[in-house]
Amino acid sequence: MSQAPFYVSPEQLMKDRADFARKGIARGRSVVVLRYDDGILFLAENPSPTLHKIAEIYDRIGFAAVGKYNEFETLRQAGVRYADLRGYSYHRTDVTARGLTNAYAQTLAGVFTTESKPFEVELVVAELGATGAGDQLYRLSYDGSVIDESEHVAIGGQAEAITARLAGLTTSELDLRAVFNHGVRALAEATTGPLPTRDLEAAVLDRTAPGHRTFRRLTDAAMVEMRDE
């Protein structure tokens, strides 16, 4: 006697995929991206000195991610190829965070709806403007949905707690030192307590940097010098 084929409604399938992705992301340590008066700060809880959650995509565009490393590293590499090809084919100014975000959103949505499992990742794409008014922050979820943020954005398992800690703070009016310390405290309070500098990964898009490239990683020594504690 043959059995009836197993059936799952499309609504249940999408819900199961979303739950699966959210659980994977929730296990990851968080990242927070904050504007400051002369740029954009990327700050992550990340004990690994080599498996970066924060990266440069192009001259004025940075990338941050949480979730499965192999998946977001694949997306990072694809973003670099997209930016290099577009900048070479057209002009460097044609490489924008919005265009890159759209490309990522299409990829994530395609995987979410058609593949056997979704990507277990959340991303932030940030672009440094010529002035603060031109700064852009985009948050991308596992299903390709996009939210643009104005001052700061957190991703990962403790994103809600970090966002609540930073609520109402206009970081774009503060200098890098002040914003760095706000970010460190938000990460620490949302996790298990004080974070040693060796467990932090940080980088900036610096509006005062000469030339095209504005991305700069912050060394442990630079972070120690900025910390208030």
Short mmCIF file of C-alpha atoms in Angstrom, two decimals:
data_model
loop_
_atom_site.label_atom_id
_atom_site.label_comp_id
_atom_site.label_asym_id
_atom_site.label_seq_id
_atom_site.Cartn_x
_atom_site.Cartn_y
_atom_site.Cartn_z
CA MET A 1 0.00 0.00 0.00
CA SER A 2 1.55 3.27 -1.07
CA GLN A 3 1.78 6.14 1.40
CA ALA A 4 0.49 9.62 0.68
CA PRO A 5 3.30 12.06 -0.16
CA PHE A 6 4.48 14.21 2.75
CA TYR A 7 3.12 17.73 2.42
CA VAL A 8 4.18 20.95 4.11
CA SER A 9 2.30 24.14 3.39
CA PRO A 10 4.34 27.03 1.92
CA GLU A 11 3.57 29.11 5.01
CA GLN A 12 4.91 26.42 7.35
CA LEU A 13 7.96 25.87 5.16
CA MET A 14 8.87 29.56 5.24
CA LYS A 15 8.30 29.69 9.01
CA ASP A 16 10.53 26.67 9.59
CA ARG A 17 13.29 28.16 7.44
CA ALA A 18 13.05 31.50 9.27
CA ASP A 19 13.17 29.80 12.68
CA PHE A 20 16.18 27.76 11.59
CA ALA A 21 18.07 30.85 10.42
CA ARG A 22 17.20 32.89 13.51
CA LYS A 23 18.42 30.15 15.84
CA GLY A 24 21.73 29.95 14.03
CA ILE A 25 22.21 33.71 14.10
CA ALA A 26 21.27 33.93 17.79
CA ARG A 27 24.23 31.72 18.68
CA GLY A 28 26.66 34.23 17.17
CA ARG A 29 28.42 37.00 19.05
CA SER A 30 27.09 40.42 18.14
CA VAL A 31 28.38 43.27 16.01
CA VAL A 32 27.45 46.93 16.29
CA VAL A 33 28.07 49.60 13.65
CA LEU A 34 27.90 53.23 14.73
CA ARG A 35 28.35 56.56 13.01
CA TYR A 36 30.64 59.12 14.64
CA ASP A 37 31.47 62.71 13.67
CA ASP A 38 34.27 61.82 11.24
CA GLY A 39 33.22 58.40 10.06
CA ILE A 40 31.69 55.02 10.84
CA LEU A 41 32.86 52.57 13.53
CA PHE A 42 32.51 48.78 13.25
CA LEU A 43 32.80 46.94 16.57
CA ALA A 44 32.47 43.21 17.23
CA GLU A 45 32.93 40.74 20.02
CA ASN A 46 35.37 38.40 18.32
CA PRO A 47 38.18 36.53 20.12
CA SER A 48 39.60 35.21 16.84
CA PRO A 49 42.52 37.25 15.45
CA THR A 50 42.08 35.85 11.92
CA LEU A 51 38.41 34.98 11.28
CA HIS A 52 37.16 38.53 10.79
CA LYS A 53 33.55 39.65 11.08
CA ILE A 54 34.43 43.11 9.77
CA ALA A 55 35.94 43.84 6.38
CA GLU A 56 36.51 46.38 3.64
CA ILE A 57 34.52 45.95 0.42
CA TYR A 58 35.61 49.05 -1.52
CA ASP A 59 37.01 52.56 -1.07
CA ARG A 60 34.27 53.89 1.20
CA ILE A 61 32.24 50.75 1.86
CA GLY A 62 32.54 48.43 4.84
CA PHE A 63 30.96 45.09 5.70
CA ALA A 64 30.05 43.41 8.99
CA ALA A 65 28.43 40.04 9.57
CA VAL A 66 27.31 37.50 12.15
CA GLY A 67 26.31 33.86 11.77
CA LYS A 68 28.05 31.01 9.95
CA TYR A 69 31.54 32.13 8.98
CA ASN A 70 31.77 30.17 5.72
CA GLU A 71 28.47 31.63 4.53
CA PHE A 72 29.16 35.28 5.27
CA GLU A 73 32.73 34.94 4.00
CA THR A 74 31.30 33.70 0.69
CA LEU A 75 29.07 36.78 0.59
CA ARG A 76 31.98 39.08 1.46
CA GLN A 77 34.07 37.71 -1.40
CA ALA A 78 31.13 38.05 -3.80
CA GLY A 79 30.72 41.66 -2.67
CA VAL A 80 34.37 42.44 -3.37
CA ARG A 81 34.09 40.93 -6.86
CA TYR A 82 30.89 42.89 -7.52
CA ALA A 83 32.52 46.15 -6.43
CA ASP A 84 35.75 45.58 -8.37
CA LEU A 85 33.91 44.66 -11.56
CA ARG A 86 31.51 47.60 -11.36
CA GLY A 87 34.27 50.07 -10.52
CA TYR A 88 36.41 48.79 -13.40
CA SER A 89 33.54 48.68 -15.93
CA TYR A 90 32.06 52.05 -15.09
CA HIS A 91 33.57 54.37 -12.47
CA ARG A 92 34.61 54.10 -8.85
CA THR A 93 31.74 56.38 -7.82
CA ASP A 94 29.28 53.90 -9.34
CA VAL A 95 30.10 51.42 -6.56
CA THR A 96 27.58 52.21 -3.83
CA ALA A 97 26.35 50.58 -0.64
CA ARG A 98 22.83 50.66 -2.00
CA GLY A 99 23.79 48.75 -5.14
CA LEU A 100 25.75 46.20 -3.14
CA THR A 101 22.89 45.84 -0.67
CA ASN A 102 20.46 45.17 -3.50
CA ALA A 103 22.76 42.45 -4.85
CA TYR A 104 23.08 40.84 -1.41
CA ALA A 105 19.31 41.05 -0.86
CA GLN A 106 18.64 39.22 -4.12
CA THR A 107 21.13 36.48 -3.22
CA LEU A 108 19.79 35.99 0.31
CA ALA A 109 16.16 36.01 -0.83
CA GLY A 110 16.93 33.51 -3.59
CA VAL A 111 18.63 31.11 -1.20
CA PHE A 112 15.87 31.51 1.39
CA THR A 113 13.06 30.69 -1.02
CA THR A 114 14.63 28.04 -3.27
CA GLU A 115 17.42 26.22 -1.44
CA SER A 116 17.07 23.43 1.11
CA LYS A 117 18.31 25.69 3.89
CA PRO A 118 18.71 29.47 4.22
CA PHE A 119 21.93 31.30 4.97
CA GLU A 120 22.37 31.69 8.74
CA VAL A 121 23.68 35.24 8.50
CA GLU A 122 22.90 38.87 9.16
CA LEU A 123 24.87 41.61 7.42
CA VAL A 124 25.54 45.33 7.66
CA VAL A 125 26.72 47.27 4.63
CA ALA A 126 27.90 50.80 5.40
CA GLU A 127 29.03 53.59 3.11
CA LEU A 128 30.96 56.68 4.18
CA GLY A 129 29.66 59.90 2.68
CA ALA A 130 31.73 62.96 1.79
CA THR A 131 29.94 64.55 4.76
CA GLY A 132 28.03 62.99 7.63
CA ALA A 133 24.74 63.59 5.86
CA GLY A 134 25.83 61.13 3.17
CA ASP A 135 26.60 58.21 5.49
CA GLN A 136 24.50 55.08 4.86
CA LEU A 137 23.86 52.02 7.02
CA TYR A 138 21.92 49.00 5.73
CA ARG A 139 20.97 45.91 7.72
CA LEU A 140 20.22 42.71 5.78
CA SER A 141 18.48 39.68 7.23
CA TYR A 142 18.74 36.02 6.24
CA ASP A 143 15.65 36.32 4.00
CA GLY A 144 16.93 39.29 2.01
CA SER A 145 14.89 41.94 3.83
CA VAL A 146 16.64 45.31 4.14
CA ILE A 147 16.37 48.06 6.76
CA ASP A 148 18.23 51.36 6.50
CA GLU A 149 19.41 52.83 9.80
CA SER A 150 20.36 56.38 10.67
CA GLU A 151 22.77 56.37 13.64
CA HIS A 152 23.72 52.82 14.62
CA VAL A 153 22.72 49.23 13.99
CA ALA A 154 23.33 45.96 15.87
CA ILE A 155 23.17 42.40 14.55
CA GLY A 156 23.52 38.99 16.16
CA GLY A 157 22.14 37.22 19.19
CA GLN A 158 22.12 40.27 21.46
CA ALA A 159 21.02 42.83 18.86
CA GLU A 160 17.84 43.84 20.69
CA ALA A 161 19.63 44.43 24.00
CA ILE A 162 22.38 46.47 22.28
CA THR A 163 19.84 48.54 20.38
CA ALA A 164 17.93 49.24 23.61
CA ARG A 165 21.18 50.30 25.32
CA LEU A 166 21.96 52.77 22.50
CA ALA A 167 18.39 54.02 22.04
CA GLY A 168 18.16 57.80 21.74
CA LEU A 169 21.92 58.25 21.33
CA THR A 170 22.94 60.46 18.39
CA THR A 171 26.36 58.97 17.84
CA SER A 172 27.04 61.02 14.69
CA GLU A 173 27.52 64.08 16.94
CA LEU A 174 30.20 62.40 19.08
CA ASP A 175 33.90 61.76 18.46
CA LEU A 176 35.40 58.31 17.86
CA ARG A 177 36.57 57.79 21.44
CA ALA A 178 33.13 58.48 22.91
CA VAL A 179 31.34 56.31 20.33
CA PHE A 180 33.85 53.48 20.80
CA ASN A 181 33.18 53.43 24.55
CA HIS A 182 29.42 53.56 24.08
CA GLY A 183 29.71 50.59 21.73
CA VAL A 184 31.94 48.58 24.06
CA ARG A 185 29.61 49.15 27.02
CA ALA A 186 26.59 48.16 24.94
CA LEU A 187 28.27 44.94 23.83
CA ALA A 188 29.41 44.15 27.38
CA GLU A 189 26.04 44.81 29.02
CA ALA A 190 24.27 42.67 26.42
CA THR A 191 26.56 39.69 27.00
CA THR A 192 28.26 38.36 30.13
CA GLY A 193 30.03 41.42 31.47
CA PRO A 194 33.27 43.31 30.81
CA LEU A 195 34.95 42.55 27.49
CA PRO A 196 38.76 42.44 27.39
CA THR A 197 40.28 44.33 24.49
CA ARG A 198 41.76 41.12 23.09
CA ASP A 199 38.17 39.88 22.50
CA LEU A 200 37.23 42.92 20.41
CA GLU A 201 37.54 43.48 16.67
CA ALA A 202 37.18 47.06 15.46
CA ALA A 203 37.64 49.10 12.31
CA VAL A 204 36.61 52.48 10.97
CA LEU A 205 35.71 54.18 7.73
CA ASP A 206 37.59 57.44 8.35
CA ARG A 207 36.42 60.58 6.55
CA THR A 208 39.73 62.31 7.30
CA ALA A 209 41.85 59.61 5.63
CA PRO A 210 43.82 60.76 2.57
CA GLY A 211 43.16 59.18 -0.81
CA HIS A 212 40.42 56.79 -1.89
CA ARG A 213 40.65 54.14 0.81
CA THR A 214 39.08 55.02 4.12
CA PHE A 215 38.96 51.61 5.87
CA ARG A 216 41.35 51.13 8.80
CA ARG A 217 41.51 48.38 11.41
CA LEU A 218 42.04 49.44 15.02
CA THR A 219 44.91 47.66 16.76
CA ASP A 220 44.68 46.41 20.35
CA ALA A 221 46.98 49.25 21.38
CA ALA A 222 44.73 51.85 19.76
CA MET A 223 41.66 50.37 21.46
CA VAL A 224 43.36 50.25 24.86
CA GLU A 225 44.27 53.92 24.48
CA MET A 226 40.64 54.85 23.72
CA ARG A 227 38.96 52.79 26.43
CA ASP A 228 37.68 54.68 29.45
CA GLU A 229 37.85 51.72 31.79
#
